[in-house]
Coordinates of C-alpha atoms and ligand atoms in Angstrom, one line a residue:
M1 CA 36.6 60.3 -118.2
D2 CA 33.3 58.3 -118.2
Q3 CA 32.2 59.0 -114.0
S4 CA 30.5 55.8 -113.9
R5 CA 32.8 53.4 -115.3
L6 CA 34.0 51.3 -112.2
Y7 CA 37.4 49.2 -111.3
N8 CA 37.8 46.3 -109.9
V9 CA 40.1 46.3 -106.8
R10 CA 41.3 43.6 -105.4
M11 CA 43.8 42.9 -102.1
R12 CA 45.9 39.7 -100.7
A13 CA 48.0 40.0 -98.2
S14 CA 50.4 37.1 -96.8
E15 CA 53.0 36.2 -94.2
S16 CA 57.1 35.3 -94.6
A17 CA 57.3 35.0 -98.9
S18 CA 54.3 35.6 -101.6
H19 CA 51.4 33.2 -102.0
E20 CA 52.9 31.7 -104.8
N21 CA 56.3 31.4 -102.8
G22 CA 54.6 29.4 -99.7
G23 CA 53.5 32.5 -97.4
K24 CA 50.9 32.1 -95.3
H25 CA 47.4 33.7 -96.0
I26 CA 46.8 37.1 -94.0
S27 CA 43.7 38.1 -96.2
G28 CA 42.3 39.5 -99.3
G29 CA 39.8 41.4 -100.9
E30 CA 38.3 42.5 -103.4
L31 CA 35.7 45.7 -103.9
L32 CA 34.7 47.9 -106.9
S33 CA 34.8 51.3 -106.8
S34 CA 34.7 54.5 -109.5
Y35 CA 37.6 56.1 -110.4
R36 CA 36.1 58.9 -107.9
D37 CA 36.7 56.6 -104.6
L38 CA 39.6 54.7 -106.0
R39 CA 41.6 56.3 -103.5
M40 CA 39.8 55.6 -100.3
S41 CA 38.4 52.1 -102.2
V42 CA 42.2 51.3 -102.4
N43 CA 42.7 52.8 -98.3
T44 CA 39.8 50.2 -97.0
L45 CA 41.6 47.4 -98.5
L46 CA 44.5 48.6 -96.9
D47 CA 43.3 49.0 -93.5
K48 CA 42.1 45.4 -94.1
A49 CA 44.9 44.2 -94.6
L50 CA 47.5 45.9 -92.5
N51 CA 44.8 45.4 -89.1
H52 CA 44.2 41.5 -89.0
S53 CA 44.0 38.9 -86.3
R54 CA 45.5 36.7 -89.0
G55 CA 49.3 38.6 -88.4
K56 CA 51.4 41.3 -90.0
P57 CA 51.8 40.8 -94.1
D58 CA 55.1 40.8 -95.7
F59 CA 53.9 40.4 -98.7
L60 CA 51.0 42.7 -100.1
Q61 CA 49.7 43.4 -103.5
I62 CA 46.5 45.8 -104.0
Q63 CA 45.3 45.9 -108.2
C64 CA 43.1 48.1 -109.2
E65 CA 41.1 47.5 -113.1
I66 CA 38.9 48.8 -115.3
I67 CA 35.6 47.3 -115.7
N68 CA 34.7 46.8 -119.0
Q69 CA 31.9 44.3 -119.4
P70 CA 28.5 44.9 -118.8
I71 CA 27.8 44.5 -114.7
K72 CA 24.6 43.0 -114.0
R73 CA 22.9 43.4 -110.8
L74 CA 21.0 40.8 -108.3
S75 CA 19.2 40.7 -105.5
P76 CA 20.4 39.5 -102.2
L77 CA 19.8 36.1 -100.5
T78 CA 17.0 36.3 -97.8
V79 CA 19.4 36.1 -94.9
Q80 CA 18.4 33.4 -92.1
T81 CA 20.6 33.7 -88.1
N82 CA 20.5 30.0 -86.5
D83 CA 21.6 30.4 -83.6
V84 CA 23.7 27.8 -81.3
T85 CA 25.0 26.7 -78.8
T86 CA 28.0 24.7 -79.8
V87 CA 30.3 24.1 -82.6
E88 CA 28.6 20.6 -82.7
E89 CA 25.4 21.5 -83.3
G90 CA 26.3 24.2 -85.9
Q91 CA 28.3 21.9 -88.5
D92 CA 25.2 19.8 -87.4
L93 CA 23.0 22.1 -88.8
A94 CA 25.3 23.1 -91.6
R95 CA 25.4 19.2 -92.9
Y96 CA 21.5 19.6 -93.0
L97 CA 21.3 22.2 -94.6
L98 CA 23.4 21.2 -97.4
E99 CA 21.4 18.6 -97.6
K100 CA 18.0 20.3 -98.1
A101 CA 19.8 22.2 -100.7
G102 CA 20.8 19.6 -102.7
V103 CA 23.5 17.8 -101.7
P104 CA 23.9 13.9 -101.4
K105 CA 24.6 12.9 -97.5
D106 CA 27.3 10.8 -98.4
M107 CA 29.1 13.7 -100.5
I108 CA 29.0 15.6 -97.6
A109 CA 30.3 13.0 -95.5
K110 CA 32.8 13.0 -97.9
A111 CA 33.6 16.5 -98.6
Y112 CA 34.3 16.8 -94.7
K113 CA 36.5 14.0 -94.9
Q114 CA 39.1 16.4 -97.3
I115 CA 38.6 20.0 -95.2
P116 CA 41.7 19.3 -92.9
E117 CA 43.9 18.8 -95.7
Y118 CA 42.8 22.4 -97.3
S119 CA 44.7 25.4 -97.1
V120 CA 44.4 27.6 -100.1
R121 CA 43.8 31.5 -100.5
G122 CA 40.4 30.9 -102.4
A123 CA 37.4 28.5 -102.6
I124 CA 37.3 24.5 -103.5
L125 CA 35.0 23.5 -105.8
I126 CA 33.9 20.0 -105.2
D127 CA 31.0 18.2 -107.6
I128 CA 28.6 16.5 -106.1
H129 CA 28.3 13.7 -107.9
T130 CA 31.9 12.0 -107.1
G131 CA 32.5 14.4 -103.7
E132 CA 35.6 15.1 -105.4
R133 CA 37.7 18.0 -106.0
V134 CA 37.2 19.8 -109.2
D135 CA 39.1 23.1 -109.6
G136 CA 42.7 21.6 -110.1
R137 CA 44.0 24.8 -108.1
I138 CA 46.1 22.9 -105.8
D139 CA 47.4 25.6 -103.1
K140 CA 44.6 28.4 -104.7
G141 CA 42.0 27.8 -105.2
V142 CA 39.6 29.9 -107.1
R143 CA 38.9 33.1 -105.5
V144 CA 35.2 35.0 -106.9
S145 CA 36.3 38.4 -108.1
K146 CA 34.3 41.6 -109.7
M147 CA 30.9 42.4 -107.4
D148 CA 30.3 44.8 -104.4
W149 CA 27.7 46.3 -102.9
Q150 CA 27.1 50.1 -103.0
R151 CA 27.2 51.1 -99.7
D152 CA 23.9 53.0 -99.3
N153 CA 22.0 50.1 -101.2
F154 CA 23.2 47.8 -98.4
E155 CA 22.7 50.6 -95.1
K156 CA 18.3 50.8 -96.5
W157 CA 18.7 46.8 -96.9
A158 CA 20.2 46.4 -93.4
K159 CA 17.9 48.5 -91.8
S160 CA 15.0 47.1 -93.0
K161 CA 16.1 43.9 -92.3
A162 CA 17.3 45.0 -88.8
V163 CA 20.7 43.3 -89.3
S164 CA 24.1 45.3 -88.3
T165 CA 25.8 47.2 -90.9
N166 CA 28.7 44.1 -90.3
P167 CA 31.3 44.1 -93.4
R168 CA 32.5 40.6 -93.6
L169 CA 28.2 39.9 -93.5
K170 CA 28.1 42.1 -97.0
E171 CA 31.1 40.6 -98.5
A172 CA 30.1 37.5 -97.2
L173 CA 26.2 37.6 -99.0
V174 CA 28.0 39.4 -101.5
L175 CA 30.2 36.6 -102.8
A176 CA 26.8 34.0 -101.9
T177 CA 24.4 35.8 -104.0
K178 CA 27.0 35.8 -106.9
V179 CA 28.0 32.1 -107.0
C180 CA 24.6 30.6 -106.5
N181 CA 23.1 32.8 -108.7
H182 CA 25.2 30.5 -111.1
K183 CA 22.8 27.5 -112.2
S184 CA 26.1 24.7 -111.6
T185 CA 26.1 26.1 -107.8
I186 CA 24.1 23.7 -105.6
A187 CA 25.8 25.1 -102.3
E188 CA 28.3 26.7 -100.6
L189 CA 29.4 26.4 -97.1
C190 CA 31.7 28.7 -95.6
W191 CA 33.4 30.0 -92.6
S192 CA 36.2 32.6 -91.9
D193 CA 40.0 31.8 -91.3
D194 CA 39.7 34.4 -88.7
P195 CA 40.8 33.1 -85.5
D196 CA 37.8 35.7 -83.8
Y197 CA 34.9 34.8 -86.4
T198 CA 33.0 31.1 -85.3
T199 CA 30.2 32.2 -87.8
G200 CA 29.7 30.7 -90.8
Y201 CA 26.8 30.0 -93.3
V202 CA 25.7 27.0 -95.8
A203 CA 23.8 28.9 -98.9
S204 CA 21.7 28.3 -101.9
K205 CA 19.4 29.3 -104.3
N206 CA 16.4 28.1 -102.5
I207 CA 17.3 28.1 -98.7
G208 CA 19.5 31.4 -99.4
Y209 CA 21.8 32.9 -96.6
Q210 CA 21.7 30.5 -93.7
R211 CA 24.2 32.2 -91.0
I212 CA 25.4 29.5 -88.1
T213 CA 26.5 31.0 -85.1
Q214 CA 29.4 28.7 -84.6
L215 CA 30.8 26.6 -87.2
K216 CA 34.4 26.3 -85.2
H217 CA 35.4 27.4 -82.0
H218 CA 37.2 30.6 -81.4
G219 CA 40.8 31.3 -81.7
D220 CA 40.9 28.2 -84.8
E221 CA 43.3 29.8 -87.6
K222 CA 41.4 27.2 -90.3
G223 CA 39.1 28.6 -92.5
C224 CA 36.3 26.4 -95.5
R225 CA 34.9 28.0 -98.4
I226 CA 33.6 25.5 -100.5
F227 CA 31.4 25.3 -103.6
F228 CA 29.0 21.8 -104.6
V229 CA 28.9 21.8 -108.1
D230 CA 26.4 20.1 -110.4
S231 CA 27.5 19.0 -113.9
L232 CA 30.5 21.5 -115.1
S233 CA 29.8 20.4 -118.1
D234 CA 32.5 23.7 -119.3
F235 CA 34.1 24.5 -116.3
N236 CA 35.8 26.9 -118.1
I237 CA 32.5 29.2 -118.5
Y238 CA 32.0 28.3 -114.9
I239 CA 35.5 30.2 -113.4
S240 CA 34.7 32.8 -116.3
Y241 CA 31.7 33.6 -114.2
L242 CA 33.2 33.3 -110.8
E243 CA 36.1 35.3 -111.9
E244 CA 35.6 38.1 -114.4
Q245 CA 31.1 38.7 -114.5
P246 CA 31.1 41.6 -112.5
I247 CA 28.5 41.8 -109.8
L248 CA 26.3 44.4 -108.7
I249 CA 24.0 43.4 -105.5
Q250 CA 21.0 45.5 -105.3
W251 CA 17.9 45.3 -103.2
E252 CA 14.8 46.6 -104.3
E253 CA 11.9 46.7 -101.6
E254 CA 9.1 46.1 -103.7
H255 CA 10.7 42.9 -104.8
D256 CA 11.3 41.2 -101.1
T257 CA 8.1 40.0 -100.8
R258 CA 8.8 37.4 -103.0
V259 CA 10.5 34.4 -100.5
D260 CA 12.3 32.5 -103.5
G261 CA 14.0 35.4 -104.5
K262 CA 13.3 35.3 -108.1
K263 CA 12.1 38.5 -110.4
Ligands
WAQ301 N1 36.7 34.3 -103.9 C1 36.6 32.7 -103.1 N2 37.1 32.5 -101.8 C2 37.6 33.2 -101.1 C3 36.8 34.7 -101.2 C4 37.0 34.9 -102.3 N3 36.5 36.2 -102.8 N4 37.4 35.1 -100.4 C5 37.1 34.4 -99.3 N5 37.8 33.5 -99.9 C6 38.5 31.7 -98.7 C7 39.6 32.0 -98.8 O1 39.6 30.7 -98.9 C8 39.7 31.6 -97.1 O2 40.4 31.6 -96.3 C9 38.0 31.5 -96.0 O3 37.2 31.6 -97.8 C10 37.4 32.7 -95.7 O4 37.3 33.7 -96.0 O5 28.3 36.8 -90.7 O6 34.7 36.4 -93.5 O7 37.2 36.2 -95.8 O8 27.1 36.4 -91.9 O9 37.2 34.7 -93.4 C11 31.2 34.1 -92.6 C12 29.6 35.0 -92.3 C13 32.6 35.2 -92.8 C14 29.4 36.4 -91.9 C15 33.3 34.9 -94.1 O10 35.3 34.7 -94.7 C16 28.4 36.6 -91.3 C17 34.3 35.1 -94.1 P1 37.1 35.3 -95.2
MG302 MG1 39.5 36.1 -93.6

């Protein structure tokens, strides 16, 4: 057994019925694990599914799968926290940041009109030229997978940046770093579907990971995750990058002086 090989471990949980049979999405999660840590990794995702503010699962699936492709390492996006006092202020800032990242203003407005219609367990892809949804995955959306950040390195990073070792921040920053690393991603907009978590973010290669402390009201179970994409000439390659390309986030202090994160 090669101890350096990693497994992709994925969890999804829903209420009433499985997702494909119309159940309500409760929780999902993905991480990379060595064979030795597999039991602990499965337990981490099991705990996440069983103790969720969206409810108790009636359907729960955890899957482990060896990774055969080479793993790519990426530096985390730079992180900034924007404190706002109201949801309205937070949402205005999110729209401003999306525009700064390169999404045309009218397309941001068009995307926002569609947000109330969505209820998916993955992400929605929106074309920045038409403002139309392009993923075609009606109820499912696109689920980004095969990514993680090893604990020691994450904790070292968090200490150096004086941010808390919040697992949500870790998961979201891993995902945003992977997604924004692809040249077709112009920006990401996200807030949680967990009723007690109001902080969300806008992320892109040029503005980094911009946390916004209020993007929805406490108690609201509607989440949002949109990837604004440009020129998806090869849609299948983009989707396969999101779902299949293994990524480990790796922070090196000496690479940190470059503000744009480029090496
Ligand atoms: N791939 C694609 N979409 C996903 C994934 C994934 N791996 N995981 C979650 N989503 C989608 C899905 O539609 C969820 O309903 C929605 O995103 C929200 O997911 O403090 O916790 O895991 O800096 O509830 C952001 C701020 C927190 C963290 C986001 O999202 C911080 C969060 P959640
Ligand atoms: Mg959630």
